[in-house]
Amino acid sequence: MRNHAPCTMYHVQLRKRGLAFLAALILQSSFFILHSAAQSDDFGLDFSLEAEKKLCKGVDFSLEGEARTQDNTGKMERWTVGGTLGVRLFQNASKTFSLKASAGWKYMWKYDLTERKDKYDTAMDGDGNPVAYYEGYNETLASWRHRHRTSVSLAANFKPNKRWSFQLKETVQYTHFCKDSTDVNKYRLEDEDDPTSLYLKKTEGKTYRAKDKTVLRSKLTAQYDIRHCKFDPYASVDYGCGLNYSTNKWKFTVGTDYKLTKQSKFNLFYRYTTEDDDEDPNGHLIGVGYSYKF
């Protein structure tokens, strides 16, 4: 009779190491968030629901809804609904490598916070030199803005064994920003020598013109399936480069899937996003999601 004790002990040790690794990731991420809370970066929460249906062999369709907060979770940031169609293009005989193409569309309602911009004017001093002086500020009121996004992607999946899986995904992402409007309050100094003499001079309407942005995104993901454990930790790096405008956007994510059944799972992640575009601020995000496969 074979002695399976050494093998069993190995699996137990591997499981403990995996859980310790996952705990270390979560603790390190939490420390990073707390350390950065006093900085200018924003912090928000992300909640998502996804339902996926297999239409036929190698073809699936999914529907997804998302809600996200901003301003240190004090206000809503966006609502999103959308769908994605995926088609497996290739899979080798051993099922260790596959290619999958997908196309998706989503509609987003995004909330822009109130923005204040100081206004200055210039005057000549006694020597004829220009001198800037504060005259008040403009307050662009918060408003909901609308956009829709179309994405086409190609993903290469590699699974060398039962435990590890890797994915490289290339996505062309086109976003149309709809025409929207809001109001701008213009506050000015009644007495330029008295900074407390601000008054509302007038309110004007502001129109956001429709515009389009196209981005090429490259995302690399690694995931580990812990033996005899419902946790599957993962890490990913996502880089976005503007094609019709200048931008560089990075997303760094660590998280884990938690298997409830063969068809459903929870997803918990931490993400840090940084970019050189003024459209969205740099920030930290904690996300919780639930997905179900029919």
C-alpha positions as a printed NumPy array, in Angstrom:
array([[  0.   ,   0.   ,   0.   ],
       [  1.324,   3.421,  -0.943],
       [  1.893,   6.045,   1.684],
       [  0.128,   9.277,   0.603],
       [  1.078,  11.231,   3.731],
       [  4.049,  13.14 ,   2.185],
       [  1.895,  14.125,  -0.815],
       [ -0.95 ,  15.229,   1.466],
       [  1.419,  17.261,   3.64 ],
       [  2.808,  18.932,   0.508],
       [ -0.673,  19.961,  -0.632],
       [ -1.506,  21.322,   2.818],
       [  1.704,  23.351,   2.887],
       [  1.034,  24.654,  -0.624],
       [ -2.467,  25.703,   0.365],
       [ -1.195,  27.477,   3.485],
       [  1.435,  29.288,   1.445],
       [ -1.178,  30.374,  -1.089],
       [ -3.46 ,  31.72 ,   1.634],
       [ -0.536,  33.477,   3.293],
       [  0.398,  35.041,  -0.038],
       [ -3.177,  36.235,  -0.572],
       [ -3.362,  37.666,   2.957],
       [ -0.053,  39.475,   2.416],
       [ -1.391,  41.043,  -0.805],
       [ -4.544,  42.264,   0.94 ],
       [ -2.662,  43.632,   3.949],
       [ -0.081,  45.345,   1.775],
       [ -2.794,  46.917,  -0.378],
       [ -4.703,  48.106,   2.708],
       [ -1.558,  49.68 ,   4.116],
       [ -0.898,  51.39 ,   0.783],
       [ -4.437,  52.816,   0.749],
       [ -4.176,  54.155,   4.307],
       [ -0.74 ,  55.597,   3.595],
       [ -2.068,  57.4  ,   0.517],
       [ -5.329,  58.64 ,   2.045],
       [ -3.796,  61.976,   3.017],
       [ -2.624,  62.594,  -0.556],
       [ -4.607,  64.152,  -3.384],
       [ -5.585,  60.81 ,  -4.957],
       [ -9.253,  59.886,  -4.802],
       [-10.717,  56.72 ,  -3.255],
       [-13.851,  54.902,  -4.401],
       [-15.829,  51.679,  -4.314],
       [-16.906,  49.592,  -7.308],
       [-19.828,  47.141,  -7.384],
       [-20.647,  44.922, -10.369],
       [-23.022,  42.143, -11.435],
       [-22.442,  39.896, -14.459],
       [-24.487,  37.13 , -16.091],
       [-22.918,  34.962, -18.805],
       [-24.727,  32.557, -21.141],
       [-23.062,  29.957, -23.372],
       [-24.824,  30.206, -26.732],
       [-23.029,  27.304, -28.401],
       [-19.603,  25.678, -28.408],
       [-16.968,  28.424, -28.178],
       [-19.503,  31.292, -28.193],
       [-20.845,  33.156, -25.157],
       [-22.7  ,  36.375, -24.329],
       [-22.609,  38.345, -21.073],
       [-24.55 ,  41.249, -19.541],
       [-22.989,  43.481, -16.903],
       [-24.036,  46.321, -14.617],
       [-21.693,  48.501, -12.562],
       [-21.921,  51.23 ,  -9.916],
       [-18.909,  53.245,  -8.723],
       [-18.359,  55.946,  -6.109],
       [-15.882,  58.844,  -5.941],
       [-14.826,  61.769,  -3.723],
       [-13.655,  59.33 ,  -1.016],
       [-16.915,  57.339,  -1.529],
       [-18.997,  60.421,  -0.691],
       [-20.695,  60.677,  -4.108],
       [-21.627,  58.454,  -7.018],
       [-19.156,  58.457,  -9.906],
       [-20.861,  56.358, -12.579],
       [-23.552,  53.867, -13.528],
       [-22.837,  51.442, -16.367],
       [-24.793,  48.8  , -18.292],
       [-23.517,  46.786, -21.232],
       [-23.018,  43.492, -22.997],
       [-20.182,  41.482, -24.603],
       [-20.134,  38.723, -27.225],
       [-17.147,  36.361, -27.112],
       [-15.974,  33.815, -29.713],
       [-13.167,  31.294, -29.236],
       [-11.011,  31.331, -32.362],
       [ -8.506,  28.605, -31.517],
       [ -7.689,  26.009, -28.877],
       [ -4.913,  23.417, -29.023],
       [ -5.469,  19.723, -28.366],
       [ -4.141,  19.858, -24.803],
       [ -6.297,  22.944, -24.04 ],
       [ -3.299,  24.808, -22.643],
       [ -3.514,  27.631, -25.18 ],
       [ -6.45 ,  29.441, -26.759],
       [ -7.371,  32.631, -28.606],
       [-10.631,  34.463, -28.008],
       [-12.11 ,  37.498, -29.782],
       [-14.817,  39.646, -28.236],
       [-16.855,  42.752, -28.985],
       [-18.739,  44.775, -26.408],
       [-20.851,  47.897, -25.949],
       [-21.76 ,  49.782, -22.781],
       [-23.574,  52.965, -21.808],
       [-22.318,  55.123, -18.937],
       [-23.792,  57.87 , -16.808],
       [-20.854,  59.761, -15.246],
       [-21.144,  62.393, -12.51 ],
       [-18.71 ,  65.32 , -12.746],
       [-18.114,  67.046,  -9.419],
       [-18.36 ,  70.802,  -8.887],
       [-15.148,  72.457, -10.078],
       [-13.764,  75.811,  -8.995],
       [-11.3  ,  77.813, -11.066],
       [ -9.701,  81.029,  -9.802],
       [ -9.721,  84.009, -12.159],
       [ -7.006,  86.648, -12.436],
       [ -6.679,  89.867, -14.396],
       [ -3.684,  92.061, -15.151],
       [ -3.025,  95.758, -14.625],
       [ -0.023,  98.001, -15.067],
       [  1.915,  99.205, -12.042],
       [  3.542, 102.626, -11.727],
       [  6.555, 101.46 , -13.745],
       [  4.432, 100.127, -16.597],
       [  4.934,  96.449, -15.718],
       [  1.978,  94.01 , -15.868],
       [  0.795,  92.775, -12.449],
       [ -1.71 ,  89.947, -11.938],
       [ -4.432,  90.383,  -9.329],
       [ -7.177,  88.091,  -8.053],
       [-10.677,  89.023,  -9.214],
       [-12.768,  86.   ,  -8.14 ],
       [-13.56 ,  82.505,  -9.383],
       [-15.824,  80.49 , -11.669],
       [-17.785,  77.575, -10.214],
       [-18.8  ,  74.883, -12.714],
       [-21.724,  73.06 , -11.125],
       [-21.822,  69.285, -10.791],
       [-23.716,  67.444, -13.515],
       [-24.364,  64.049, -15.066],
       [-22.674,  63.45 , -18.405],
       [-23.417,  60.617, -20.816],
       [-21.152,  58.46 , -22.956],
       [-21.179,  55.105, -24.71 ],
       [-18.24 ,  52.81 , -25.4  ],
       [-17.537,  50.163, -28.031],
       [-14.658,  47.704, -27.57 ],
       [-13.074,  45.038, -29.767],
       [-10.458,  42.753, -28.224],
       [ -8.282,  39.701, -28.797],
       [ -7.111,  37.622, -25.818],
       [ -4.418,  34.935, -25.704],
       [ -4.833,  32.495, -22.805],
       [ -2.086,  30.165, -21.594],
       [ -2.587,  27.545, -18.874],
       [  0.591,  25.469, -18.445],
       [ -0.915,  23.376, -15.617],
       [ -3.982,  23.096, -13.398],
       [ -2.798,  25.799, -11.025],
       [ -1.474,  28.702, -13.138],
       [ -3.16 ,  30.659, -15.923],
       [ -1.995,  33.709, -17.884],
       [ -3.77 ,  36.065, -20.257],
       [ -2.622,  38.84 , -22.59 ],
       [ -5.511,  40.936, -23.888],
       [ -5.327,  43.673, -26.538],
       [ -8.342,  45.979, -26.816],
       [ -9.251,  48.861, -29.11 ],
       [-11.671,  51.032, -27.141],
       [-13.783,  53.762, -28.744],
       [-15.727,  56.151, -26.475],
       [-18.27 ,  58.727, -27.64 ],
       [-18.907,  61.594, -25.212],
       [-22.421,  62.912, -25.744],
       [-23.307,  66.595, -25.863],
       [-24.265,  67.804, -22.356],
       [-24.63 ,  71.044, -20.441],
       [-24.408,  72.6  , -16.964],
       [-24.289,  76.056, -15.316],
       [-21.314,  78.179, -14.309],
       [-21.565,  80.644, -11.398],
       [-19.195,  83.606, -11.722],
       [-18.172,  85.13 ,  -8.395],
       [-16.265,  88.417,  -8.43 ],
       [-14.808,  90.81 ,  -5.876],
       [-16.876,  93.91 ,  -5.29 ],
       [-13.827,  95.534,  -3.668],
       [-10.483,  94.269,  -4.967],
       [ -8.841,  95.198,  -1.67 ],
       [-11.353,  93.162,   0.344],
       [-11.107,  89.36 ,  -0.318],
       [-14.406,  88.814,   1.547],
       [-16.437,  90.997,  -0.826],
       [-17.236,  88.185,  -3.264],
       [-20.677,  88.243,  -4.865],
       [-22.45 ,  86.255,  -7.579],
       [-22.042,  88.415, -10.654],
       [-23.943,  86.126, -13.042],
       [-24.755,  82.556, -13.994],
       [-24.083,  81.291, -17.496],
       [-24.817,  78.02 , -19.257],
       [-21.925,  75.825, -20.342],
       [-22.146,  73.289, -23.153],
       [-19.906,  70.246, -23.394],
       [-19.455,  69.475, -27.064],
       [-19.65 ,  65.893, -28.293],
       [-16.232,  64.263, -28.761],
       [-14.667,  60.89 , -29.456],
       [-11.668,  59.149, -27.901],
       [ -9.949,  55.949, -29.042],
       [ -7.54 ,  54.031, -26.821],
       [ -5.406,  50.92 , -27.29 ],
       [ -5.309,  48.893, -24.07 ],
       [ -2.884,  46.091, -23.225],
       [ -3.652,  43.955, -20.172],
       [ -1.528,  41.15 , -18.694],
       [ -3.1  ,  38.941, -15.999],
       [ -1.714,  36.058, -13.916],
       [ -3.931,  33.885, -11.707],
       [ -3.237,  30.983,  -9.339],
       [ -5.788,  28.291,  -8.465],
       [ -5.056,  27.181,  -4.907],
       [ -5.612,  23.446,  -4.516],
       [ -8.592,  22.498,  -2.326],
       [ -9.362,  26.171,  -1.756],
       [-12.122,  28.47 ,  -3.01 ],
       [ -9.753,  31.442,  -3.403],
       [ -8.04 ,  32.075,  -6.769],
       [ -5.76 ,  35.126,  -6.314],
       [ -4.653,  37.15 ,  -9.334],
       [ -2.712,  40.253, -10.348],
       [ -2.886,  42.34 , -13.514],
       [ -1.286,  45.343, -15.221],
       [ -3.332,  47.358, -17.73 ],
       [ -1.81 ,  50.079, -19.934],
       [ -3.865,  52.407, -22.129],
       [ -2.43 ,  54.594, -24.901],
       [ -4.488,  57.24 , -26.716],
       [ -4.736,  56.772, -30.483],
       [ -6.491,  60.015, -31.465],
       [ -5.302,  62.061, -28.481],
       [ -2.362,  62.068, -26.088],
       [ -2.776,  60.035, -22.919],
       [ -1.069,  57.314, -20.876],
       [ -3.142,  55.388, -18.333],
       [ -2.012,  52.595, -15.992],
       [ -4.123,  50.272, -13.86 ],
       [ -2.485,  47.998, -11.274],
       [ -4.813,  45.388,  -9.76 ],
       [ -4.526,  42.633,  -7.149],
       [ -7.501,  40.544,  -6.121],
       [ -9.072,  37.141,  -5.823],
       [-12.006,  35.151,  -7.122],
       [-14.009,  33.215,  -4.54 ],
       [-15.797,  30.194,  -5.978],
       [-19.32 ,  29.715,  -4.611],
       [-20.367,  26.984,  -7.044],
       [-19.225,  25.759, -10.465],
       [-21.429,  28.452, -11.995],
       [-21.03 ,  31.421,  -9.65 ],
       [-18.274,  33.332,  -7.902],
       [-17.443,  36.539,  -6.05 ],
       [-14.589,  38.844,  -7.052],
       [-12.725,  41.138,  -4.656],
       [ -9.948,  43.461,  -5.842],
       [ -7.875,  46.541,  -5.116],
       [ -6.814,  48.791,  -8.003],
       [ -4.639,  51.861,  -8.335],
       [ -5.132,  54.   , -11.456],
       [ -2.848,  56.757, -12.674],
       [ -3.012,  58.774, -15.911],
       [ -1.815,  62.038, -17.44 ],
       [ -5.291,  62.944, -18.761],
       [ -7.454,  65.421, -16.828],
       [-10.642,  63.453, -17.553],
       [-10.351,  61.251, -14.434],
       [ -8.24 ,  61.761, -11.283],
       [ -5.636,  59.301, -10.052],
       [ -7.093,  57.092,  -7.386],
       [ -7.563,  53.929,  -5.377],
       [-10.482,  51.56 ,  -5.889],
       [-11.877,  48.646,  -3.9  ],
       [-14.157,  46.453,  -5.999],
       [-16.676,  43.713,  -5.226],
       [-18.404,  41.745,  -7.97 ],
       [-20.651,  38.739,  -8.488],
       [-20.877,  36.69 , -11.675],
       [-23.056,  33.769, -12.716],
       [-22.749,  31.438, -15.719],
       [-25.857,  29.816, -17.171]])
